[in-house]
Coordinates of C-alpha atoms in Angstrom, one line a residue:
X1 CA 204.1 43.6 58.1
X2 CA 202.1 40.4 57.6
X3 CA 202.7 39.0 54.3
X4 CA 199.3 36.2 53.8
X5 CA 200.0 32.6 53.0
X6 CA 197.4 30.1 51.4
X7 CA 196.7 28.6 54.5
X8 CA 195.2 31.6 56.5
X9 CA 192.7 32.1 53.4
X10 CA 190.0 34.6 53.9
X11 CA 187.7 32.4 52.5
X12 CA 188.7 30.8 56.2
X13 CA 187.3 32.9 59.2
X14 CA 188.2 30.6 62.1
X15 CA 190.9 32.9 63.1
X16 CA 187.5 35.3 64.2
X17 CA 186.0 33.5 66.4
X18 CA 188.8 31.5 68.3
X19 CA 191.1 32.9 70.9
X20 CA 192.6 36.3 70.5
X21 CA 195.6 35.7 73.2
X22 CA 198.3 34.8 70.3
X23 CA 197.4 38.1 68.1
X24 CA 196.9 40.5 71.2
X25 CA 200.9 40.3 71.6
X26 CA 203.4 42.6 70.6
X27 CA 205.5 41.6 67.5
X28 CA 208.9 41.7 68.7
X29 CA 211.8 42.1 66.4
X30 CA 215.4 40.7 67.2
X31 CA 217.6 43.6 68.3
X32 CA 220.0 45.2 65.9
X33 CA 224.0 44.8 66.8
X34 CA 225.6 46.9 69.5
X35 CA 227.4 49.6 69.0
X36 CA 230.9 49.9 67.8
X37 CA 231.6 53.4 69.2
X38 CA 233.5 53.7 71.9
X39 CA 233.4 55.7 75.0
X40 CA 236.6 57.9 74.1
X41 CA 234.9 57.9 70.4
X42 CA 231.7 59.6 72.0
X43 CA 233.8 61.7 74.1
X44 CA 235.8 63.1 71.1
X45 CA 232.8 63.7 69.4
X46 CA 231.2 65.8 72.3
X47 CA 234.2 67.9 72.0
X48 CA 233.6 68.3 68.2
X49 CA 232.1 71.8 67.4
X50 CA 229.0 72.5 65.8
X51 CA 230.1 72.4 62.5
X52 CA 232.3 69.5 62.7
X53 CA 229.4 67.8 64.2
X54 CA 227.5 68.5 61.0
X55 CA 229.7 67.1 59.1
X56 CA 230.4 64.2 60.9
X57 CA 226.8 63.0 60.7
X58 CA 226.3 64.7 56.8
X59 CA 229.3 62.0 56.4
X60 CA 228.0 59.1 58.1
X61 CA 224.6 59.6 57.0
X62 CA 226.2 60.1 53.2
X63 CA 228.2 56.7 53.5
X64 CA 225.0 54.8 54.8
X65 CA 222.6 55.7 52.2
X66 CA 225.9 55.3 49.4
X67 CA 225.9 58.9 49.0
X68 CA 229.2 59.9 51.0
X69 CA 232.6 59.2 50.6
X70 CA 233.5 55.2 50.8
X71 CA 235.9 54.3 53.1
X72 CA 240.0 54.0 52.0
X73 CA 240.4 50.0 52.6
X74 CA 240.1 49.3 49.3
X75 CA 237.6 47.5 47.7
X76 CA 236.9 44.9 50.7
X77 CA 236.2 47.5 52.1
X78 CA 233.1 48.7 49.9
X79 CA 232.1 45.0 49.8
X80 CA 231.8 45.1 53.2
X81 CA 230.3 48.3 53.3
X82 CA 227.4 47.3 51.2
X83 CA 226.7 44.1 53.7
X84 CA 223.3 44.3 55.8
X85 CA 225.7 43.6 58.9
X86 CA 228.0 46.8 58.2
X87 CA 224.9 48.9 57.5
X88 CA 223.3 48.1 60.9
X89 CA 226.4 48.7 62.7
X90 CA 226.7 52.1 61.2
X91 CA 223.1 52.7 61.8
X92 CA 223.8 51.7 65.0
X93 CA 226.7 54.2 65.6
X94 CA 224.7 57.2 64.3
X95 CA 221.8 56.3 66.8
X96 CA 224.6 56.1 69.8
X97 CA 225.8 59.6 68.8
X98 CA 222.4 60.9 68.7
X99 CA 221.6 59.4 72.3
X100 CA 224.8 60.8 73.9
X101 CA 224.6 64.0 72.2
X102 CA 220.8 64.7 72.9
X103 CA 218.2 64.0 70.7
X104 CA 216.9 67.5 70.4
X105 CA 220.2 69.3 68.5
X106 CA 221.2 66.3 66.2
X107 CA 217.5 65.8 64.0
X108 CA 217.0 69.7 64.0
X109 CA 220.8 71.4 64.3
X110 CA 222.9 68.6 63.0
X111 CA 219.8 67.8 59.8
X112 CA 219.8 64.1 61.2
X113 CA 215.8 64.7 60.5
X114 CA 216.4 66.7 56.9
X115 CA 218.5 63.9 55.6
X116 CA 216.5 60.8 56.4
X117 CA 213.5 63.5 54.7
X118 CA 215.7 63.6 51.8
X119 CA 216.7 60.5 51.3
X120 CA 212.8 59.1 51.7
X121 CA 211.8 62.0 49.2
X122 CA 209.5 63.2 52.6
X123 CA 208.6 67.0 52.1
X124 CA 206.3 67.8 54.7
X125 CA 205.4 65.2 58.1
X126 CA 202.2 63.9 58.8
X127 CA 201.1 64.8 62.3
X128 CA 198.8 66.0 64.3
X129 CA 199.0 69.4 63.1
X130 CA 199.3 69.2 59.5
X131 CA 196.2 69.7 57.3
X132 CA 196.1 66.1 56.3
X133 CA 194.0 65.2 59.1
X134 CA 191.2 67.7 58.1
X135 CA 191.6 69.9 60.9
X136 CA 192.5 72.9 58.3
X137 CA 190.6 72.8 55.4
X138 CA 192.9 75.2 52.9
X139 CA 195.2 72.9 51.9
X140 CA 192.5 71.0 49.5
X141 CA 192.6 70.3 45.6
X142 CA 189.1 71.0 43.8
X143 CA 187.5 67.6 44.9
X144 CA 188.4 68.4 48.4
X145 CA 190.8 65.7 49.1
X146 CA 194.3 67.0 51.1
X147 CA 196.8 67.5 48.8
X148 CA 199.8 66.2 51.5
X149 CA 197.3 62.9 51.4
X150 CA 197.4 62.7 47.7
X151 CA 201.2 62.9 47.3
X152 CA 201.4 60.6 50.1
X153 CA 199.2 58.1 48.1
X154 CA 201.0 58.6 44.5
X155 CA 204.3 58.2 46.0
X156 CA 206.6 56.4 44.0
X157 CA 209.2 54.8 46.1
X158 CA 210.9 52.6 43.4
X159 CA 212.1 56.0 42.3
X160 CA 214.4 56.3 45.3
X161 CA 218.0 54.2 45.0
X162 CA 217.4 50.7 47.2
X163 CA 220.9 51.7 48.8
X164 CA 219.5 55.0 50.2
X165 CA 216.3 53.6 51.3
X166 CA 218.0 50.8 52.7
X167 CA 220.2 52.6 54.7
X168 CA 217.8 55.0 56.0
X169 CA 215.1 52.8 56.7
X170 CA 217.9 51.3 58.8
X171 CA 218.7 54.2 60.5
X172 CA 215.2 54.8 61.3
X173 CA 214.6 51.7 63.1
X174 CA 218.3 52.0 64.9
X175 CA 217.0 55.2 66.1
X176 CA 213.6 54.2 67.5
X177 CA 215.6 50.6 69.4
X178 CA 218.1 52.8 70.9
X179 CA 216.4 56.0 71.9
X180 CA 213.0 55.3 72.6
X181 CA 214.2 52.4 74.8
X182 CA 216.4 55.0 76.8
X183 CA 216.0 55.2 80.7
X184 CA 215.7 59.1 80.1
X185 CA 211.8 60.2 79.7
X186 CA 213.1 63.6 78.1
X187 CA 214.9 61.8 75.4
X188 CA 211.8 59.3 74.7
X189 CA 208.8 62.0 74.6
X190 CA 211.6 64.1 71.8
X191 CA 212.5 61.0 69.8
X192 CA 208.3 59.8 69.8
X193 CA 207.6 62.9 68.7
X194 CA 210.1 63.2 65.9
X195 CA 209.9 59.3 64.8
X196 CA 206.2 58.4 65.1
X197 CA 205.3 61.0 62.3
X198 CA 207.4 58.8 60.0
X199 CA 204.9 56.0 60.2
X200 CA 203.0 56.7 56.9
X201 CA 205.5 57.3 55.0
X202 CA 207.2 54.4 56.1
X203 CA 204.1 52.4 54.9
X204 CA 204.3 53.5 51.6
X205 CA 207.7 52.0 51.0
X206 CA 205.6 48.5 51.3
X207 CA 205.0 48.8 47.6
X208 CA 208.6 48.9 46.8
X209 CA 209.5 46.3 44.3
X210 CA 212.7 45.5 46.2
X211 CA 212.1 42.9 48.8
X212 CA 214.8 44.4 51.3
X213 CA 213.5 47.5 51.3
X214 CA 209.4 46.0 52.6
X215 CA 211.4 44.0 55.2
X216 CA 213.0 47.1 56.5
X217 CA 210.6 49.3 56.1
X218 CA 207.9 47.3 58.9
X219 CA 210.8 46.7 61.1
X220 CA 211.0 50.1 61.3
X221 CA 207.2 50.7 61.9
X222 CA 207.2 47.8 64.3
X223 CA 210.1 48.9 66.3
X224 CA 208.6 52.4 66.7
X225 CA 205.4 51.0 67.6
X226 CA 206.9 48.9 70.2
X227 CA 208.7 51.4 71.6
X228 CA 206.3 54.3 72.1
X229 CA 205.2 54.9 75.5
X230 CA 201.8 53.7 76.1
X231 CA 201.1 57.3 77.1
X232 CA 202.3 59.0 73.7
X233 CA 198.8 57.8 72.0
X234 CA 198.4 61.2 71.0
X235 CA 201.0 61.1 68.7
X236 CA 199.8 58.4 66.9
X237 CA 195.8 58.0 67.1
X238 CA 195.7 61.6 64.6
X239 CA 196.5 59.2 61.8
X240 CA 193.1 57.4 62.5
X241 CA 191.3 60.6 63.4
X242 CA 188.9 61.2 60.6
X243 CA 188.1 59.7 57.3
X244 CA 190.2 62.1 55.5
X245 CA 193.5 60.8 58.0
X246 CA 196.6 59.3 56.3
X247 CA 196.3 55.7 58.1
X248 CA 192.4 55.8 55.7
X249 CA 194.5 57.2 53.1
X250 CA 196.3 54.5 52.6
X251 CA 193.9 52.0 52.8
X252 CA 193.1 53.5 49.0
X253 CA 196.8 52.3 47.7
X254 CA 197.0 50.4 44.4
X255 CA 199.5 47.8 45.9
X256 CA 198.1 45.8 48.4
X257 CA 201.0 45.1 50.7
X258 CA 200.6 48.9 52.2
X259 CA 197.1 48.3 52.6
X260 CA 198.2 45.2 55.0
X261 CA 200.6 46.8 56.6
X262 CA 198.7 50.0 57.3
X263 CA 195.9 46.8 59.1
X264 CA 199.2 45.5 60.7
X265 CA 199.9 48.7 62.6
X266 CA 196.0 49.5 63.6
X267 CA 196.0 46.2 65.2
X268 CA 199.3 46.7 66.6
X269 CA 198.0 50.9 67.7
X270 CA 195.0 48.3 69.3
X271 CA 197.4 46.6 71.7
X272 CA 200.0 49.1 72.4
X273 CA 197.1 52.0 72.7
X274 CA 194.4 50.0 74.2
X275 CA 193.1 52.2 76.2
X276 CA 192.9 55.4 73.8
X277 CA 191.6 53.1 71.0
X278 CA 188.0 53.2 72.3
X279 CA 187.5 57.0 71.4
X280 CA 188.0 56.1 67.9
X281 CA 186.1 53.2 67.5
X282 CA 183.5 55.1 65.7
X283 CA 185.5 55.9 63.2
X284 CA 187.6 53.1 62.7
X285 CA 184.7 50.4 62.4
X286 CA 183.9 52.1 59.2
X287 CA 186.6 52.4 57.9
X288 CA 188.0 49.0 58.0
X289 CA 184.8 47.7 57.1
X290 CA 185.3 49.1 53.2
X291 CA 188.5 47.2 53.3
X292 CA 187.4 43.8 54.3
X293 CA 185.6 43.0 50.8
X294 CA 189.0 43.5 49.3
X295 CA 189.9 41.0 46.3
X296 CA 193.8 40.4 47.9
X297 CA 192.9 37.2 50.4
X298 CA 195.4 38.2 52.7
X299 CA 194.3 42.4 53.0
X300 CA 190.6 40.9 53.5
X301 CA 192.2 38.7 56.6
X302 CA 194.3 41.3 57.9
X303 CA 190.9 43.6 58.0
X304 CA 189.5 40.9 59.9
X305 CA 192.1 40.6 62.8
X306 CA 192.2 44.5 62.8
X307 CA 188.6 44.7 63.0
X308 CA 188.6 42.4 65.3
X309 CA 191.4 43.8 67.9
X310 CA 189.7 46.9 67.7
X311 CA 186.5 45.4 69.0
X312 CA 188.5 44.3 71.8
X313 CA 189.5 47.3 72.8
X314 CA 186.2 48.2 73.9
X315 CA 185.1 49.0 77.5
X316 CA 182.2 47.8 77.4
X317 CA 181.8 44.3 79.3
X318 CA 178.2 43.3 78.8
X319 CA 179.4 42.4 75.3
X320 CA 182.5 40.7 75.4
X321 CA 181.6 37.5 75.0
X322 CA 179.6 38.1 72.1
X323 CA 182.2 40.1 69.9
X324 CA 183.4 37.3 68.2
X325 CA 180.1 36.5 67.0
X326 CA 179.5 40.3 65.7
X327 CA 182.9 40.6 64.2
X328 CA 182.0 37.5 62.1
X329 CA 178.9 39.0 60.8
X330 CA 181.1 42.0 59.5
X331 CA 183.0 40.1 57.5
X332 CA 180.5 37.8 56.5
X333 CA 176.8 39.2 56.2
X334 CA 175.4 35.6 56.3
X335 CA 176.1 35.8 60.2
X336 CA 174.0 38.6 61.1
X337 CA 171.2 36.1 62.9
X338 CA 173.9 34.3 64.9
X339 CA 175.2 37.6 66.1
X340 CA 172.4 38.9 66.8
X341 CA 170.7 35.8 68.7
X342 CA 173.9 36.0 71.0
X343 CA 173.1 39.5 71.7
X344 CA 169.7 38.8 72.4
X345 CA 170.6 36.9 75.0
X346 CA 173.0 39.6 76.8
X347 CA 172.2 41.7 79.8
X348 CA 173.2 45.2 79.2
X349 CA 174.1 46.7 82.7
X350 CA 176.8 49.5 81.9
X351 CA 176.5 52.4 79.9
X352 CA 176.2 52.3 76.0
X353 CA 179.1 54.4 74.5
X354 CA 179.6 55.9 71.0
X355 CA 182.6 52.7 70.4
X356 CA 179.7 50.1 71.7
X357 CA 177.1 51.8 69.2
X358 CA 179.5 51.5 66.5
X359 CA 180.4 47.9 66.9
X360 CA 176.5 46.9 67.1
X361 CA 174.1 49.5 64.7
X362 CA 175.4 48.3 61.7
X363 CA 174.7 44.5 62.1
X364 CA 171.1 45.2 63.9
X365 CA 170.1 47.7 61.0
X366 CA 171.0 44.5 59.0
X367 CA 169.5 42.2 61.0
X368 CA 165.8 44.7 60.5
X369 CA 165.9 44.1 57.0
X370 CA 166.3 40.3 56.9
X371 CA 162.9 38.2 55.7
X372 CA 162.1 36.1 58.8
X373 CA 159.8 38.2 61.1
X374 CA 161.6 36.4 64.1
X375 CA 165.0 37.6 63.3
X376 CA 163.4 41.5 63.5
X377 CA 162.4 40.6 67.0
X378 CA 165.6 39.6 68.1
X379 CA 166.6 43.1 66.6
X380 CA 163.9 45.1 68.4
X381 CA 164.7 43.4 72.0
X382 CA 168.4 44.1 71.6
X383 CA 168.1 48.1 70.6
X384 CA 165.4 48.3 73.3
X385 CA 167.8 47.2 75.9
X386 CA 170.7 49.1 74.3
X387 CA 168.6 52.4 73.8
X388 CA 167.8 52.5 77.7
X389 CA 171.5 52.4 78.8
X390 CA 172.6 55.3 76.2
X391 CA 175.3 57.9 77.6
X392 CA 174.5 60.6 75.6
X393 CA 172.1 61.7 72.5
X394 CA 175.3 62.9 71.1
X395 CA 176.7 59.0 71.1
X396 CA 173.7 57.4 69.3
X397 CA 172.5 60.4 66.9
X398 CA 175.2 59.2 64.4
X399 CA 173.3 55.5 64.2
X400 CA 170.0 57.3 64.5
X401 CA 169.6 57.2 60.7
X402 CA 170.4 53.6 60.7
X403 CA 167.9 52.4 62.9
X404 CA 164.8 54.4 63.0
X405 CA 163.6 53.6 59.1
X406 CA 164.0 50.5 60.2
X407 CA 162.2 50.2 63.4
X408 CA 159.2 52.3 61.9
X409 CA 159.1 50.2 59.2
X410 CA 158.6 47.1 61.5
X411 CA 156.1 48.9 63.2
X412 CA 154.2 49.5 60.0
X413 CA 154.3 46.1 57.6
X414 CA 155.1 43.2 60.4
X415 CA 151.2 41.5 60.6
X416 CA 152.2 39.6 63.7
X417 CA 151.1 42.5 66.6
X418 CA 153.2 41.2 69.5
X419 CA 156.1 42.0 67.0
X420 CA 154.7 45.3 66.3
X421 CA 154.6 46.2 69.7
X422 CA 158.2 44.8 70.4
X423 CA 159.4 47.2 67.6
X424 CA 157.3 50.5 69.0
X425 CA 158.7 49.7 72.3
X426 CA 162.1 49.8 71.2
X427 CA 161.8 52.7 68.5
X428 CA 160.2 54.3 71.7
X429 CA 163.5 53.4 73.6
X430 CA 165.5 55.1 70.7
X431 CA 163.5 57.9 70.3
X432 CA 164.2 58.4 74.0
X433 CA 168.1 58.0 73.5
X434 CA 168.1 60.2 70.4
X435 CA 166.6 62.9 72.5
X436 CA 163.4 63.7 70.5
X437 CA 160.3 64.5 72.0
X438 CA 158.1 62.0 70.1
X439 CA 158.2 59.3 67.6
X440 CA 157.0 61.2 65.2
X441 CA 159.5 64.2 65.8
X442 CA 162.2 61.2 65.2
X443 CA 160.8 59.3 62.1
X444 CA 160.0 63.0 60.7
X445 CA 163.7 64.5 61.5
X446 CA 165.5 61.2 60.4
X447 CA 163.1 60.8 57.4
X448 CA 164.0 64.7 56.8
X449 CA 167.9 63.8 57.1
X450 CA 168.0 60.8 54.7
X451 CA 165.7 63.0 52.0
X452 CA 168.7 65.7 52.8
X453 CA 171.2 63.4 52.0
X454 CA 169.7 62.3 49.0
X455 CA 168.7 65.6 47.8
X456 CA 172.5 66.1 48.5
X457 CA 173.7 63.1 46.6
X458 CA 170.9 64.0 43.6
X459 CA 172.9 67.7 43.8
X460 CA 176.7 65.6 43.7
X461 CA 175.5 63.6 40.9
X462 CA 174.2 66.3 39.3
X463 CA 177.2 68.6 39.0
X464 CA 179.7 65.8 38.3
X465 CA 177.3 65.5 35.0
X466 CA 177.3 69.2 34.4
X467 CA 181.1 68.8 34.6
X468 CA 181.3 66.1 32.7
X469 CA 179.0 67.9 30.0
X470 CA 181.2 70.9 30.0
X471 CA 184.2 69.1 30.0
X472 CA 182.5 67.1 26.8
X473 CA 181.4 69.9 25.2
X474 CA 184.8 71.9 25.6
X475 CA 186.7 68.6 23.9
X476 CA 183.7 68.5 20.8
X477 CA 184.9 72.2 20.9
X478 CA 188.1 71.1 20.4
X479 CA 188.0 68.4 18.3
X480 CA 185.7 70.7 15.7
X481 CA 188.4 73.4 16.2
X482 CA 191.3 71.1 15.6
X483 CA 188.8 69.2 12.4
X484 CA 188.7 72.9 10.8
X485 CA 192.1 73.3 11.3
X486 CA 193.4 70.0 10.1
X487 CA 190.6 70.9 7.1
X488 CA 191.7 74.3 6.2
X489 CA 195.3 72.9 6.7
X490 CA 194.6 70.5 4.0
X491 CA 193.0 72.5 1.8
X492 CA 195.7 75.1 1.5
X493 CA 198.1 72.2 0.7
X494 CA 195.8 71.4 -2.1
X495 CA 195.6 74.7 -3.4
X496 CA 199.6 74.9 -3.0
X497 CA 199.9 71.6 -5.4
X498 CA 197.5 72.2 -7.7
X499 CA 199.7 76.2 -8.5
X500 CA 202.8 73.9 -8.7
X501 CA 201.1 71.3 -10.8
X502 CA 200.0 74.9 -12.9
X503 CA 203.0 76.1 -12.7
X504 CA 204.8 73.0 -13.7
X505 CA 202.3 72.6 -16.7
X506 CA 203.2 76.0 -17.5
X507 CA 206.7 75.4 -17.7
X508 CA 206.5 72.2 -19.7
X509 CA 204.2 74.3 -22.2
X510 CA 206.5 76.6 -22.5
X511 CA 209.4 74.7 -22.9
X512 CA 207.7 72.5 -25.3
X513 CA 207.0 75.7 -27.5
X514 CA 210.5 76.8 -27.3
X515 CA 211.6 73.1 -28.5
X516 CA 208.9 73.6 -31.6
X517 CA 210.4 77.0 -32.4
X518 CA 214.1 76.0 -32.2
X519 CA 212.6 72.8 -34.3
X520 CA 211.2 74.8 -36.9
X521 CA 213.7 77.2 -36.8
X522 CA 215.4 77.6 -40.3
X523 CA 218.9 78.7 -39.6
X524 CA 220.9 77.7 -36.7
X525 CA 224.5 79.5 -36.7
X526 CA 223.6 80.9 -40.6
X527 CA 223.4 76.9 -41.7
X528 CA 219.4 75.5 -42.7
X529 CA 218.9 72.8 -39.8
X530 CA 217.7 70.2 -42.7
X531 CA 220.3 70.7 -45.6
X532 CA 222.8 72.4 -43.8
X533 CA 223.1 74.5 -46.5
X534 CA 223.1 78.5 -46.5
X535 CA 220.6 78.5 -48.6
X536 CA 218.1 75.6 -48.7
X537 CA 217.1 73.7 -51.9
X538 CA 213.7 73.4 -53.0
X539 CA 213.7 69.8 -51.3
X540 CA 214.4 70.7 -48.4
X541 CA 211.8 70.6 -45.5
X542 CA 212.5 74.1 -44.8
X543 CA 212.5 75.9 -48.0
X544 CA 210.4 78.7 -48.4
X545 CA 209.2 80.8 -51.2
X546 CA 210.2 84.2 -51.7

């Protein structure tokens, strides 16, 4: 995936406002070698039984990641073995076999699938139907964030041995050239639907520290973007379903490079998918928007071009011509007039969808707030004319919130009262859209909502510091529990010195009494300790008086 150069600097946003034909194309990869398997080798092995099949792929599999038995040429032979070249053509080989023996039994029966898990450290796939998309809300920790998401995001892939993630990552993209560019539908819809699941986790090997292991790792998302039928979008678009999908996910990742690869395949998912891309506009737009502020230059250009092919994708034509202009005020607020003077000057003919409403609300809500009472104008004309070619209330009650405060507040402050009545046309127009009977009903249900929301937010903030009080008071708990402790700890080894410091003193006493008494002892082995006579003369110091 796009690694960013000085030269295509975000601080440079030309590359948003010229021509799109160059980055619209699908990144094509160089092919990997042919196989070296023979058609009496494939034959052989269709004779095979299941278990020898097993092992024959537990074997090749094993020698490719530099877990199985090296071959018996000597050590040219491992030399070669470890080679890029003699990887591919074994990755190669294993992707023939699985082609000629049916996609289906070797991932599941043969564990093609289980190994390239195991050797990525994968426990559970991403799809469609996991719980990592939302759709099943039991597999959540206490702040309500998917568990599968979070290991996804804390992955450590420097963990994993370079050779095995080498290998597999080779493997992976060998099976995605050779089977999802088969001739046989049947093999293409089993191989998308085992392979495209891969993609996030593929992602997060972007952040590996060893160079040969990013490189492989997009080929391998490229090549199974590439190769997916343009039909198979289901398969795919689930990572970009909701804010809580793994594609989102990943846009949190401390390293950077996952964060522009995970751009890289939305805009690639833009070209290969453009026609299912639309649906998810709504939620995409915002998504990508969080990102392009990012401090890395190049993951704030990648948002860019992403943001940008996205636009593209949508159907609607009366705005084509201006989406350069809007995309430019995404990225850089200071636009907002431009873009919306150029879409003051478009003739809205077609229906408004959801995607449309997406692209446009949050540039004319910015444009409402700006100083100049002219540039509000321009906003009111354009979500008049917009409002009256709405599909549905359901499509514009998302950006409802957005533009009504605004619009009302227009109506309210702006002295000029040919504005005035420019802005209760259009919140008339909106109110229309939105399905409400009234202004009023609209101002006072939107007004309701954004009190909601910030009652909600007052609530949020408000139990994260009743947490963060408990959680204080329980460590002053246990820092006063662990200060007695540590006191009473202290104090008995106090006590325990001062006994031996009595009971040494003690001991010295007594000794020192024993010393006096042996000192002033008279006789010692029937001999005076002074004269060393048996009986002491009167000089002596130890004479006594009978």
């Amino acid at each position: 995936m796009g690694m960013g150069s000085k030269k295509n600097s975000a601080t440079n946003l030309n590359y948003l406002t010229e021509d799109q034909s160059s980055s619209t194309k699908v990144e094509n990869l160089p092919p990997l070698a042919d196989t070296t398997l023979a058609d009496a080798a494939l034959t052989s092995l269709t004779l095979m039984s299941s278990s020898e099949k097993l092992d024959w792929f537990d074997e090749k599999i094993g020698t490719l990641s530099g877990k199985g038995r090296s071959p018996s040429s000597g050590s040219s032979a491992d030399m070669f073995l470890n080679a890029a070249s003699a990887k591919t053509s074994l990755a190669v080989d294993i992707a023939t076999a699985v082609k000629y023996l049916g996609p289906l039994p070797c991932m599941k029966q043969y564990k093609v699938l289980s190994r390239i898990m195991e050797n990525l450290s994968i426990t559970t796939l991403i799809n469609n139907t996991t719980k990592a998309n939302g759709d099943d809300k039991s597999d959540l920790d206490a702040n309500g964030d998917s568990i599968l998401n979070n290991m996804l995001l804390n992955k450590n892939v420097n963990a994993i041995p370079a050779s095995a993630a080498e290998g597999t990552l080779t493997l992976v993209r060998a099976l995605a050239e050779v089977n999802l560019s088969s001739t046989c539908a049947a093999t293409n819809r089993i191989m998308e639907v085992y392979l495209s699941p891969l993609i996030p986790h593929l992602l997060t090997f972007l952040s590996s520290s060893n160079t040969n292991v990013r490189t492989l790792a997009s080929d391998a998302v490229i090549t199974i973007i590439n190769r997916l039928n343009p039909a198979s979008g289901g398969l795919i678009l689930p990572f970009v379903e909701n804010k809580m999908s793994s594609f989102f996910v990943l846009l949190r990742h401390p390293d950077w490079r996952v964060k522009l690869g995970v751009l890289d395949a939305i805009r690639q998912f833009s070209v290969a998918f453009k026609e299912c891309i639309p649906l998810h506009i709504p939620v995409l737009i915002p998504n990508l928007t969080g990102v392009v502020w990012d401090t890395k230059p190049q993951v704030s250009r990648g948002a860019g071009m992403a943001i940008r092919s996205v636009c593209e994708c949508n159907i609607n034509v009366d705005i084509k011509q201006s989406i350069a202009a809007v995309v430019l005020s995404i990225v850089k607020p200071s636009e907002t007039v431009k873009a919306v003077e150029a879409l003051c000057h478009t003739t809205f003919i077609v229906p408004v969808d959801a995607g449309t409403l997406s692209i446009l609300c949050p540039v004319l809500s910015r444009c409402l707030l700006e100083k100049k009472t002219l540039n509000k104008r321009m906003a009111c004309i354009v979500i008049d004319n917009m409002s009256k070619l709405v599909e549905s209330p359901y499509a514009v009650r998302p950006f409802g919130r957005l533009l009504v405060p605004g619009l009302k507040d227009v109506c309210d402050n702006v002295q000029f009262e040919d504005i005035r009545d420019t802005a209760l046309s259009a919140l008339g127009s909106l109110t229309k859209a939105l399905g409400h009977a009234s202004i009023e009903e609209a101002t006072e249900a939107y007004a309701l909502e954004i009190q909601l929301e910030v009652a909600a937010e007052e609530k949020r903030i408000k139990d994260e510091r009743g947490k963060d009080e408990i959680e204080r008071a329980r460590k002053e708990e246990e820092d006063k529990r662990d200060r007695a402790q540590f006191k009473e700890a202290m104090d008995a080894e106090r006590r325990l010195q001062n006994l031996k410091l009595e009971e040494e003193k003690k001991a010295n006493f007594e000794k020192s009494k024993a010393q006096d008494a042996q000192r002033k002892s008279v006789k010692k082995a029937g001999v005076c300790q002074g004269c060393g006579l048996k009986k002491c003369k009167k000089t002596c110091l130890f004479y006594e008086k009978k």
